[in-house]
mmCIF file with all atom_site columns, C-alpha atoms in Angstrom:
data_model
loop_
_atom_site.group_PDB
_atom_site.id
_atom_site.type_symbol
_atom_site.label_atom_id
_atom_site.label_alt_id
_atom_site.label_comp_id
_atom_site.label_asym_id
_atom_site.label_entity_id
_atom_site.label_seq_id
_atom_site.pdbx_PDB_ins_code
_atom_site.Cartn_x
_atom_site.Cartn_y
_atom_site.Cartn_z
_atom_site.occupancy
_atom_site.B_iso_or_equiv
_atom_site.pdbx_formal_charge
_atom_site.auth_seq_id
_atom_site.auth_comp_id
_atom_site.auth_asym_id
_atom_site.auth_atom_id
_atom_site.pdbx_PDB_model_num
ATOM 1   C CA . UNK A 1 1   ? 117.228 118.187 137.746 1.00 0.00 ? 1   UNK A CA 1
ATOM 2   C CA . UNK A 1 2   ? 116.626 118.641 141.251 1.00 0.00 ? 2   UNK A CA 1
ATOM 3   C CA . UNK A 1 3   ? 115.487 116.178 143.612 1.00 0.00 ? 3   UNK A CA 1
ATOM 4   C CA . UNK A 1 4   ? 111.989 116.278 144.455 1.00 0.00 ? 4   UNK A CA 1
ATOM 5   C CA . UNK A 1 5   ? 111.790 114.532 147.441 1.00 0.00 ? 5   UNK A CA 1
ATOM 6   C CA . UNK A 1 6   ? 114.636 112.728 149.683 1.00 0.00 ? 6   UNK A CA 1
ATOM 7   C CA . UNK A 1 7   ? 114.627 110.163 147.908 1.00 0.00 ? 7   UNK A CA 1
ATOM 8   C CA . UNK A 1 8   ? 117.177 107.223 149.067 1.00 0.00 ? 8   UNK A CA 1
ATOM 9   C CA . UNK A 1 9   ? 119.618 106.305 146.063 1.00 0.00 ? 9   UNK A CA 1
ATOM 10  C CA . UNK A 1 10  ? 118.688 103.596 143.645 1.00 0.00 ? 10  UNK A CA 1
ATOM 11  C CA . UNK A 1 11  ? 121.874 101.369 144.112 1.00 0.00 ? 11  UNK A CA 1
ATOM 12  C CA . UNK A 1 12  ? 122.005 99.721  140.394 1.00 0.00 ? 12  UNK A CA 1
ATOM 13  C CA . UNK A 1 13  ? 124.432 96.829  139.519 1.00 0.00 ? 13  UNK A CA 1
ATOM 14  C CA . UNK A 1 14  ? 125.087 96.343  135.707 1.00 0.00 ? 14  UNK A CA 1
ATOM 15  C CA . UNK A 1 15  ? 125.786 92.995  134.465 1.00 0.00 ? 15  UNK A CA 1
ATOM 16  C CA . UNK A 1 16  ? 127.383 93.629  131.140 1.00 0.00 ? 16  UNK A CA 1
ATOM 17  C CA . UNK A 1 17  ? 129.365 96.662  130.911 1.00 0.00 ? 17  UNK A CA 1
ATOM 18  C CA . UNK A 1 18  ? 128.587 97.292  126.947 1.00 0.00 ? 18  UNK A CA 1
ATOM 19  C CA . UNK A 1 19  ? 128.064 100.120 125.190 1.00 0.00 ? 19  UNK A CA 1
ATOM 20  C CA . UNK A 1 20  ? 124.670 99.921  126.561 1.00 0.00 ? 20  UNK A CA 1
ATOM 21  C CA . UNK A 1 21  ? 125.726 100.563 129.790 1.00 0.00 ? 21  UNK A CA 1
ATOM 22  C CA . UNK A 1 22  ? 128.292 103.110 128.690 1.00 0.00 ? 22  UNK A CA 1
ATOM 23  C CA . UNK A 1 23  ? 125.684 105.008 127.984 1.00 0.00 ? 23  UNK A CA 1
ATOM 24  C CA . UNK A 1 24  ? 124.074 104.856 131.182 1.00 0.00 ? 24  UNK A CA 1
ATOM 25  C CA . UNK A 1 25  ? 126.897 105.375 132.875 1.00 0.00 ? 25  UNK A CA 1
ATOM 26  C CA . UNK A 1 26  ? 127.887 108.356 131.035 1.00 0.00 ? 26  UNK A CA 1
ATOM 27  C CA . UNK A 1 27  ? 123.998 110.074 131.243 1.00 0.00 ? 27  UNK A CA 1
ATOM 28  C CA . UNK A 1 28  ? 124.054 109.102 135.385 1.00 0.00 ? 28  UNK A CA 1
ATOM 29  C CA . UNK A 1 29  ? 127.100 111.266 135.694 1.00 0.00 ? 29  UNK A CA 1
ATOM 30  C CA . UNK A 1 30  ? 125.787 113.740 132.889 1.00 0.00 ? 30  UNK A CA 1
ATOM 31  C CA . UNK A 1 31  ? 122.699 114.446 134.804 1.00 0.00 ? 31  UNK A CA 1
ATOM 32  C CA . UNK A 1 32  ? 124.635 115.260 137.973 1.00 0.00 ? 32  UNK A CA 1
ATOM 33  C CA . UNK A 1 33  ? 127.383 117.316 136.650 1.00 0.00 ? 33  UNK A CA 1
ATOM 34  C CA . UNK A 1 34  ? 124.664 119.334 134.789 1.00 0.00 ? 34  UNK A CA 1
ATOM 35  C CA . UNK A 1 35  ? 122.101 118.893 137.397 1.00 0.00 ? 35  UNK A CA 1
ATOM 36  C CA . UNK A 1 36  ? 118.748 120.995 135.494 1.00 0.00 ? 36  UNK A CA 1
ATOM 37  C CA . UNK A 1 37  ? 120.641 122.483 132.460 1.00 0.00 ? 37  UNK A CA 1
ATOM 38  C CA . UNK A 1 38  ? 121.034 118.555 131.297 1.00 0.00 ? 38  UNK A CA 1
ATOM 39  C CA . UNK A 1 39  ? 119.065 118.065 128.447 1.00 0.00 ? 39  UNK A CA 1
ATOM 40  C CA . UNK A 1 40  ? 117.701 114.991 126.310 1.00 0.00 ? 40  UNK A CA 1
ATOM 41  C CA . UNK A 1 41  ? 115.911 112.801 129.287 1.00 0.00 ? 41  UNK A CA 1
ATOM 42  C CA . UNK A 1 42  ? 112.540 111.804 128.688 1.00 0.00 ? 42  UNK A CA 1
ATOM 43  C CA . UNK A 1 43  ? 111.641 111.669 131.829 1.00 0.00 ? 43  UNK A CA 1
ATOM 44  C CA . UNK A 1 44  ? 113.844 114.138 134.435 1.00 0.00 ? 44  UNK A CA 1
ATOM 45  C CA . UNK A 1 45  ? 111.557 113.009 137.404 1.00 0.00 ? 45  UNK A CA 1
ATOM 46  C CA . UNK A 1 46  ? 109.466 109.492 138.111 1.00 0.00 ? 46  UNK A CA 1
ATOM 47  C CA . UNK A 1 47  ? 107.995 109.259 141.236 1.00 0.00 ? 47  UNK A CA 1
ATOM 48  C CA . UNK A 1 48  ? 110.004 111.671 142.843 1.00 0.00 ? 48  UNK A CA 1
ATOM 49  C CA . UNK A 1 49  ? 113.431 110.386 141.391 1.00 0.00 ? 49  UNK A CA 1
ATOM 50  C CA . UNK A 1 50  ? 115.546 112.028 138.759 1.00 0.00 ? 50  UNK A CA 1
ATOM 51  C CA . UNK A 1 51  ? 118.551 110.227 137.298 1.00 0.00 ? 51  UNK A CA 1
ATOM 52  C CA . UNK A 1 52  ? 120.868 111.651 139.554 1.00 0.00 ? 52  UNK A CA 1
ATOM 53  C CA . UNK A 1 53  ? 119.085 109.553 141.826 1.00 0.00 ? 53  UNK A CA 1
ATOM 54  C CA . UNK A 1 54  ? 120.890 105.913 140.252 1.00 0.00 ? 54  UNK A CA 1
ATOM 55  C CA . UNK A 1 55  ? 124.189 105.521 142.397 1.00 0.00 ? 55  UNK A CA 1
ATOM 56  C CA . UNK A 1 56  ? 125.807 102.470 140.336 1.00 0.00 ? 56  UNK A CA 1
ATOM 57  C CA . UNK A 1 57  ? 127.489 100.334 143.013 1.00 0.00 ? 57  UNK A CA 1
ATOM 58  C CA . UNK A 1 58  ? 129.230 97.494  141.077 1.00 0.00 ? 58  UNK A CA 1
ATOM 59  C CA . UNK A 1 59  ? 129.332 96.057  137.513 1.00 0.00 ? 59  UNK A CA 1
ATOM 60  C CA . UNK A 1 60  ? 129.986 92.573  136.682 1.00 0.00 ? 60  UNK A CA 1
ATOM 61  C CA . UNK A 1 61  ? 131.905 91.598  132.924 1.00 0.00 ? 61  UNK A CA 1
ATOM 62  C CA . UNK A 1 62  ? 134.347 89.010  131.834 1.00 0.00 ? 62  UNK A CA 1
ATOM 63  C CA . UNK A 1 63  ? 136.845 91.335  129.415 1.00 0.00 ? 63  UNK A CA 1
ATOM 64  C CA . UNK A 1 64  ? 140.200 91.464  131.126 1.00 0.00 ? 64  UNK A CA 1
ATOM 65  C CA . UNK A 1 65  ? 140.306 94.951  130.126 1.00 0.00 ? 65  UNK A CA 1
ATOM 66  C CA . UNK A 1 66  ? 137.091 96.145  132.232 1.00 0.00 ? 66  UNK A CA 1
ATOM 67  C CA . UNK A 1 67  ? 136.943 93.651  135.166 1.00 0.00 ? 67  UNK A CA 1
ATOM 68  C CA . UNK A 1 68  ? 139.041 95.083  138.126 1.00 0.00 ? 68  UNK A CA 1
ATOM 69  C CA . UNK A 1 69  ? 138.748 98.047  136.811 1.00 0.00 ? 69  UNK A CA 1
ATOM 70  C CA . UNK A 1 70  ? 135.747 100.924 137.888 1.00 0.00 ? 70  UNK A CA 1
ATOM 71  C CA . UNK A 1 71  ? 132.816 101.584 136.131 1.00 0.00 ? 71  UNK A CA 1
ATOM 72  C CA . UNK A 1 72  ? 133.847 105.053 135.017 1.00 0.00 ? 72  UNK A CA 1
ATOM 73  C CA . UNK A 1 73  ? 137.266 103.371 132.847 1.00 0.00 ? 73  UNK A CA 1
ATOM 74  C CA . UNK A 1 74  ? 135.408 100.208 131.815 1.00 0.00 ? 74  UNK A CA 1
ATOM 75  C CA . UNK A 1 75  ? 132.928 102.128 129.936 1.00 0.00 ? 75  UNK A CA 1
ATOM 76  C CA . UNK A 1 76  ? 135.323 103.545 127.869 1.00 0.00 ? 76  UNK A CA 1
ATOM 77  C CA . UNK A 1 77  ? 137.502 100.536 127.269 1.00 0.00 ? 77  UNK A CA 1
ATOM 78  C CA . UNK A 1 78  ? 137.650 98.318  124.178 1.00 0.00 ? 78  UNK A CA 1
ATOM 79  C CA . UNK A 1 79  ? 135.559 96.810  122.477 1.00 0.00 ? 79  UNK A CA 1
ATOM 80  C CA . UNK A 1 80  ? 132.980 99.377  123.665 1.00 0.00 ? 80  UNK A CA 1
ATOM 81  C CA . UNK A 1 81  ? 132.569 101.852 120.856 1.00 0.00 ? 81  UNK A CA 1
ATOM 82  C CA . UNK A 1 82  ? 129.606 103.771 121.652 1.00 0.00 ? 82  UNK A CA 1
ATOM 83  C CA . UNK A 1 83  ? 129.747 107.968 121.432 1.00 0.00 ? 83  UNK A CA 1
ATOM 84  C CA . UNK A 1 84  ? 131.241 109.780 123.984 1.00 0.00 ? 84  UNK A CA 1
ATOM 85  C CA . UNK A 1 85  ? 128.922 112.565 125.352 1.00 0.00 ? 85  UNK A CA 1
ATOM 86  C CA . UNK A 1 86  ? 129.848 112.567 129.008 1.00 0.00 ? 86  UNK A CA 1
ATOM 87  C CA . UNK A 1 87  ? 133.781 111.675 129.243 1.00 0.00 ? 87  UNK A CA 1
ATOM 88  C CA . UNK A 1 88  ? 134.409 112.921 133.044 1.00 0.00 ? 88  UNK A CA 1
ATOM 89  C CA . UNK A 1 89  ? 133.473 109.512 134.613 1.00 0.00 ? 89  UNK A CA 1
ATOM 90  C CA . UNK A 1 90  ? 135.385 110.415 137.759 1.00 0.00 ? 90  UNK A CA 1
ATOM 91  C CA . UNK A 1 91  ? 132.670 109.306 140.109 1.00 0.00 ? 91  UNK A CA 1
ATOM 92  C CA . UNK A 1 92  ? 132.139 106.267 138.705 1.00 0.00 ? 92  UNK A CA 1
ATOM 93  C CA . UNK A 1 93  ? 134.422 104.658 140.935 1.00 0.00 ? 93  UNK A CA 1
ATOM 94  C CA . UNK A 1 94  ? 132.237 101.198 141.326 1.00 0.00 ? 94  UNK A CA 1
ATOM 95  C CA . UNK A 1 95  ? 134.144 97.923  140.751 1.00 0.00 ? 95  UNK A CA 1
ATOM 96  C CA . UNK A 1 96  ? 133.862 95.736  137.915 1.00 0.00 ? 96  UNK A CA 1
ATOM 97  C CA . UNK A 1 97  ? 133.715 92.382  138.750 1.00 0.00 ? 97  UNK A CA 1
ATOM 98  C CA . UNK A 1 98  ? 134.153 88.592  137.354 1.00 0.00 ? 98  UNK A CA 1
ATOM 99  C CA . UNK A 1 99  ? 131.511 86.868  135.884 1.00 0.00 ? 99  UNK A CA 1
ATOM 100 C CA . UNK A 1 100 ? 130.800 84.089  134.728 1.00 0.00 ? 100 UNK A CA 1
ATOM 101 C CA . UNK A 1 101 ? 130.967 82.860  130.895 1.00 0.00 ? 101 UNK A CA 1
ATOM 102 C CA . UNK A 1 102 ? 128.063 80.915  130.143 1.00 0.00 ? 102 UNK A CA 1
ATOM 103 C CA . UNK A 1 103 ? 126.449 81.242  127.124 1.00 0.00 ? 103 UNK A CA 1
ATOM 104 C CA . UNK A 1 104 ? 127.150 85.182  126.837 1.00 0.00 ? 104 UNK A CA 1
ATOM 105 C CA . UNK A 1 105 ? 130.534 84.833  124.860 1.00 0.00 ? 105 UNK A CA 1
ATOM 106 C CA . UNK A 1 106 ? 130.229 84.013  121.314 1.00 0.00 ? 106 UNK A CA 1
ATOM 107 C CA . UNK A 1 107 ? 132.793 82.441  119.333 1.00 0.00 ? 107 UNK A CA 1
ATOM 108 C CA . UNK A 1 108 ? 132.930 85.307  116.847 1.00 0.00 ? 108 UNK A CA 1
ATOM 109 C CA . UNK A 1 109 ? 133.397 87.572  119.513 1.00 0.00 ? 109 UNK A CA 1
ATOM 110 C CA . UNK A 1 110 ? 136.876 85.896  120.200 1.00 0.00 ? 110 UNK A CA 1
ATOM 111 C CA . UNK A 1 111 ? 137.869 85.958  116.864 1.00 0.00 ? 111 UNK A CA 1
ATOM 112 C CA . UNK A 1 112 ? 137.668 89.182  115.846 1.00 0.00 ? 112 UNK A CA 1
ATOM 113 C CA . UNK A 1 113 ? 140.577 91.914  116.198 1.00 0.00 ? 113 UNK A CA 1
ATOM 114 C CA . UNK A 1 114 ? 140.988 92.717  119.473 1.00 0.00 ? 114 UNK A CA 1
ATOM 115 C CA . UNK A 1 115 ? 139.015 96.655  119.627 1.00 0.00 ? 115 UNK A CA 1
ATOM 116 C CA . UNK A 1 116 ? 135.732 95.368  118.387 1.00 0.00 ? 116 UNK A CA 1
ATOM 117 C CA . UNK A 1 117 ? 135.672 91.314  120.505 1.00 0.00 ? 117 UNK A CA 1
ATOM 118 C CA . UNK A 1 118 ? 136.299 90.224  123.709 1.00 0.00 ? 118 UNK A CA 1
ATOM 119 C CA . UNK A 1 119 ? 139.468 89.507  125.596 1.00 0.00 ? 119 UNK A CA 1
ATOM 120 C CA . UNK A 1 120 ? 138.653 87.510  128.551 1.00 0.00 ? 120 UNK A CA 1
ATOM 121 C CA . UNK A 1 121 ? 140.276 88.070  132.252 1.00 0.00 ? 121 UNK A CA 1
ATOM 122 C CA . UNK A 1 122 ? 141.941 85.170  134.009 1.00 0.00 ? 122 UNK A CA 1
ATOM 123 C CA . UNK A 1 123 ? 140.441 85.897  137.006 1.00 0.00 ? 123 UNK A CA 1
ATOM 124 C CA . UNK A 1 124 ? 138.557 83.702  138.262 1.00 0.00 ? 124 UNK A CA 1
ATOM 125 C CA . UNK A 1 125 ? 134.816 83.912  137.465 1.00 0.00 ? 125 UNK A CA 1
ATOM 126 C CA . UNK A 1 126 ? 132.358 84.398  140.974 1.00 0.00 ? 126 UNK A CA 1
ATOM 127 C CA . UNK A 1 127 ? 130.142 81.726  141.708 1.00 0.00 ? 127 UNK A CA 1
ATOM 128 C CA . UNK A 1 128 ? 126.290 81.629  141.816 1.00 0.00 ? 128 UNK A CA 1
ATOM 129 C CA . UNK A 1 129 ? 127.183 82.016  145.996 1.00 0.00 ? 129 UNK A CA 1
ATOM 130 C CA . UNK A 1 130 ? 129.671 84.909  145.369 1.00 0.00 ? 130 UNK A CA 1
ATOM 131 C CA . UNK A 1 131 ? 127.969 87.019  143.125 1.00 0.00 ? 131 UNK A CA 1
ATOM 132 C CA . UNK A 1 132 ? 124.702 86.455  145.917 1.00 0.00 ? 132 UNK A CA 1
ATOM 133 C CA . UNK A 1 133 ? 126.874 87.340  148.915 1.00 0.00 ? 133 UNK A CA 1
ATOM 134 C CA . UNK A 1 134 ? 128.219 90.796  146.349 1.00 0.00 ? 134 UNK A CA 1
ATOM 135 C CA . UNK A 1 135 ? 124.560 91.951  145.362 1.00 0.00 ? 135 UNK A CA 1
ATOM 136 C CA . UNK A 1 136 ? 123.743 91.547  149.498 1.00 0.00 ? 136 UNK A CA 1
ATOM 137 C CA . UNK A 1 137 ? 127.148 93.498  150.202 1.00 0.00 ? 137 UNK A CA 1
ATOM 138 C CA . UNK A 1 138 ? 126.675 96.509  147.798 1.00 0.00 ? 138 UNK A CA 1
ATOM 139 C CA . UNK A 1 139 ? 123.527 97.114  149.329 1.00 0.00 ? 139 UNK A CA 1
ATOM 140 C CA . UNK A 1 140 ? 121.606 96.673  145.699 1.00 0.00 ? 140 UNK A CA 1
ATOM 141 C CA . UNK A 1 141 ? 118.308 97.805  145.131 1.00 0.00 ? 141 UNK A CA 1
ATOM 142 C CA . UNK A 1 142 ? 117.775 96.890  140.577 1.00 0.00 ? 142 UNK A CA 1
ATOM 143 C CA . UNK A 1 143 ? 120.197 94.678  138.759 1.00 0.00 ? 143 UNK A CA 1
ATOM 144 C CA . UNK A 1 144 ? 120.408 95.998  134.931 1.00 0.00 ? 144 UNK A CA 1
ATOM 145 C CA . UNK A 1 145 ? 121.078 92.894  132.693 1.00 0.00 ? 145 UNK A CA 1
ATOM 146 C CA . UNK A 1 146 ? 122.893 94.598  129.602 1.00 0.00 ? 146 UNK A CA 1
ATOM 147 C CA . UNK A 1 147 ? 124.273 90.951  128.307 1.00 0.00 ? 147 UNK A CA 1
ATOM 148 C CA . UNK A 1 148 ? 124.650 90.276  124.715 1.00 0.00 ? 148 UNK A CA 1
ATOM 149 C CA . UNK A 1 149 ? 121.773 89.173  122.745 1.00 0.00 ? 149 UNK A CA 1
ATOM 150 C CA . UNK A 1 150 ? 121.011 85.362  123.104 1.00 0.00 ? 150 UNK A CA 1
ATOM 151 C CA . UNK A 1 151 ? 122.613 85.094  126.544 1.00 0.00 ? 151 UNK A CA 1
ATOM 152 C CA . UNK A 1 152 ? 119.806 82.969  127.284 1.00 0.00 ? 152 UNK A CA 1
ATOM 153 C CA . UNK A 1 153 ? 121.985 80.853  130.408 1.00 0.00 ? 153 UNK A CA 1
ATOM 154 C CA . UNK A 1 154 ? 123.998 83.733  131.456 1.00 0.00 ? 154 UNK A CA 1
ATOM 155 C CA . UNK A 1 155 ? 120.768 85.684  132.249 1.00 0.00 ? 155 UNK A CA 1
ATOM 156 C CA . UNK A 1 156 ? 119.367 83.102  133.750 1.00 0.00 ? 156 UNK A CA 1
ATOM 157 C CA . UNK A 1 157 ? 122.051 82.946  135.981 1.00 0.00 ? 157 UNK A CA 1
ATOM 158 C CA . UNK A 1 158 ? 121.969 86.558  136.772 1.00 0.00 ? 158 UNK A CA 1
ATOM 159 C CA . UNK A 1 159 ? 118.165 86.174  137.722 1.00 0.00 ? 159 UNK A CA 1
ATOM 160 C CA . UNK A 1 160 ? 118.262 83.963  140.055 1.00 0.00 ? 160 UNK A CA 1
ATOM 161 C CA . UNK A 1 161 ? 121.512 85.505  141.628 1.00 0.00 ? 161 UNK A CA 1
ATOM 162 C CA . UNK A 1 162 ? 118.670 88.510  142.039 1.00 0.00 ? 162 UNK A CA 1
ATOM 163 C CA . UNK A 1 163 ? 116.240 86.562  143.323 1.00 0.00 ? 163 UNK A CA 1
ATOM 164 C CA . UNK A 1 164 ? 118.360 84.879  146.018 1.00 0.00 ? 164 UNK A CA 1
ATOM 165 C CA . UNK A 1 165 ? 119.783 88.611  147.135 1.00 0.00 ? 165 UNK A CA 1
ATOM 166 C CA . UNK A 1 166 ? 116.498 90.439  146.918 1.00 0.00 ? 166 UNK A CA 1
ATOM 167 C CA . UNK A 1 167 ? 117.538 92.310  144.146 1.00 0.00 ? 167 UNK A CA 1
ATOM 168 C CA . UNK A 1 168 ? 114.980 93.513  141.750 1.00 0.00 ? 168 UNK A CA 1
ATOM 169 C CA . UNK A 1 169 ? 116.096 93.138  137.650 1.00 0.00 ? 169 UNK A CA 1
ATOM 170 C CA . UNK A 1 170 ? 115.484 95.876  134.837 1.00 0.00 ? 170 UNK A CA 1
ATOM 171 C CA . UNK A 1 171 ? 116.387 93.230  131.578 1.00 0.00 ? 171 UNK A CA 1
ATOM 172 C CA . UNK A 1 172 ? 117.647 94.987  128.492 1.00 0.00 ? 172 UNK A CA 1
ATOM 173 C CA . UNK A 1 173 ? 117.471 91.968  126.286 1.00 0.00 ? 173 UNK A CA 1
ATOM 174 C CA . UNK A 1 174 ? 115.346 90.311  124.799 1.00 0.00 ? 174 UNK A CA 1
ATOM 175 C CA . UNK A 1 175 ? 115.589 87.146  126.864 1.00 0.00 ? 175 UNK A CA 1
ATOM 176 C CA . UNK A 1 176 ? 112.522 86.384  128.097 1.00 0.00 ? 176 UNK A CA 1
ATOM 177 C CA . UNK A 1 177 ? 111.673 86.860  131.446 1.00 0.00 ? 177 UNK A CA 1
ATOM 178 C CA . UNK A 1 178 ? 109.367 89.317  132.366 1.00 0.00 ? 178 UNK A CA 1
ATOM 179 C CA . UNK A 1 179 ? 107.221 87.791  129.827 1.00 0.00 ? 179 UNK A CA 1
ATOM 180 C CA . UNK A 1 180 ? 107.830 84.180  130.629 1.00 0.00 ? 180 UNK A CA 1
ATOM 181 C CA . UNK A 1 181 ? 104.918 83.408  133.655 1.00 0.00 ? 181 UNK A CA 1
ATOM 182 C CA . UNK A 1 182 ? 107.193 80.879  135.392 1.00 0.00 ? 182 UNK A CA 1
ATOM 183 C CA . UNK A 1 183 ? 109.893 83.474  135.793 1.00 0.00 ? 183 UNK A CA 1
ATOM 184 C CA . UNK A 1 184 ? 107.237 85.854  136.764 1.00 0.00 ? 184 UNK A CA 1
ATOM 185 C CA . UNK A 1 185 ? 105.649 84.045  139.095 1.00 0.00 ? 185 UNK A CA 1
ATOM 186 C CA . UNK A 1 186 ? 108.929 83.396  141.122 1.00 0.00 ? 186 UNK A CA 1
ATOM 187 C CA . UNK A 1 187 ? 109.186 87.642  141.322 1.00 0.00 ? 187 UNK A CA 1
ATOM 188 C CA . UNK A 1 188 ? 105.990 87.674  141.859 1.00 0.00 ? 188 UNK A CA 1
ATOM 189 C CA . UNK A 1 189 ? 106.069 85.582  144.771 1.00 0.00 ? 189 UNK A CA 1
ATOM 190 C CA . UNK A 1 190 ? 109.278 86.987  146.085 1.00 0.00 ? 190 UNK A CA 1
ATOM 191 C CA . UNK A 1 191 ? 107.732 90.240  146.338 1.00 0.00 ? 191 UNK A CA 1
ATOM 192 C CA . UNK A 1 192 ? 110.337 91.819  143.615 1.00 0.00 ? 192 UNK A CA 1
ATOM 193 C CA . UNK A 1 193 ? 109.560 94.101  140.211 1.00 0.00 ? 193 UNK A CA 1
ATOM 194 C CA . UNK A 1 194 ? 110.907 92.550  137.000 1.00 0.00 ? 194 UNK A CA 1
ATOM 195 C CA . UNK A 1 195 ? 110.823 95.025  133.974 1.00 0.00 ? 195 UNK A CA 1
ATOM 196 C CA . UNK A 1 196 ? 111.859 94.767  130.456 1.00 0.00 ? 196 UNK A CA 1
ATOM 197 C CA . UNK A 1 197 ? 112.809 91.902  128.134 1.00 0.00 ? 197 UNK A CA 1
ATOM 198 C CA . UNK A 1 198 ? 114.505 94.539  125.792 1.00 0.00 ? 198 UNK A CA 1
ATOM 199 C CA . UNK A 1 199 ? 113.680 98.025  126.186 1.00 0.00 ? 199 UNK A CA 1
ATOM 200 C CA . UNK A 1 200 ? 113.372 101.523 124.177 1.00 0.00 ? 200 UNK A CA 1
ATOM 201 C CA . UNK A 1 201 ? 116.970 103.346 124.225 1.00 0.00 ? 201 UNK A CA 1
ATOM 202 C CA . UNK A 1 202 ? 117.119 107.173 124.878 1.00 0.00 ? 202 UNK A CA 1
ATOM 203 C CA . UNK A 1 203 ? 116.952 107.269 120.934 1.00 0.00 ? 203 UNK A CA 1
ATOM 204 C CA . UNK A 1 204 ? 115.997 104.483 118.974 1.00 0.00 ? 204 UNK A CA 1
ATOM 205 C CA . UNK A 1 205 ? 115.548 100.816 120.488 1.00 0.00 ? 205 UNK A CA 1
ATOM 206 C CA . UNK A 1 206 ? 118.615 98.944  121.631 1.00 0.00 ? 206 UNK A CA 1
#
């Protein structure tokens, strides 16, 4: 997958670092290990960029056993249990940061065994401010909200953490946004793209 043009990186935050985003994690650093003998993308160039083009800069979680750590181990830690089909993560060396709670923390999903729920860090969860001042710090072009279904106030949050940074948001749930004209009209008028409200997987929907 070469580059087509010089294209600046696409420098992509992930809120949610699920097995939704261990799979985009693992295809980013797929496609550049394997460069054009990687197979299975739909589409290897848009507009000039191929997926080697996405440099993920930061990801923000609230499992003790991702946050703190990079984006390359987080992927791969519990309860994520997606396939492995890229396991050399080595430069995915982004921090995973503290988020908030909110509404994206179920009670089932603290009461389960501990490899398939959530085990929430004691760090101290960034503020609305924080998490603004981080987006403006990385540099971030696309925030990708993979939250869990029904996060409704947790990706609320997230949006307008976007729109105060300039950040524009790729949602991968089906919260809506996009879709909902008063959330529209505030990208709209900020002069930022907002895509998805759920979105088609590599294979299958999410």
């Amino acid at each position: 997958m070469t580059h087509a043009s010089a294209s600046s990186p696409i420098r992509t935050v992930i809120v949610g670092v699920g097995n939704c985003a261990s799979s985009l994690i693992q295809g980013v650093s797929y496609c550049r290990a394997l460069g054009d003998q990687a197979v299975g993308v739909s589409f290897p160039e848009l507009a000039g960029y191929t997926p080697g083009d996405v440099e993920l800069v930061a990801g923000f979680d609230v499992d003790s056993r991702k946050v703190g750590k990079t984006l390359g181990e987080a992927a791969f830690a519990a309860p994520n249990c997606t396939e492995q089909v890229h396991t050399d993560l080595a430069d995915q060396t982004a921090p995973v940061l503290r988020g908030p709670d909110l509404d994206g923390v179920a009670a089932h999903m603290l009461a389960n065994p501990a490899d398939r729920s959530f085990r929430l860090s004691d760090a101290p969860a960034l503020s609305k401010d924080e998490i603004v001042a981080k987006l403006k710090e990385f540099n971030a072009d696309v925030m990708i909200i993979f939250l869990p279904v029904g996060s409704q106030q947790a990706v609320e949050f997230y949006v307008e953490c976007a729109l105060a940074a300039g950040v524009a948001v790729v949602n991968g749930i089906p919260v809506f946004i996009a879709s909902h004209p008063v959330w529209a009209e505030k990208f709209r008028a900020a002069g930022l793209p907002i895509l998805g409200d759920d979105f088609k997987a590599q294979m299958g929907a999410t």
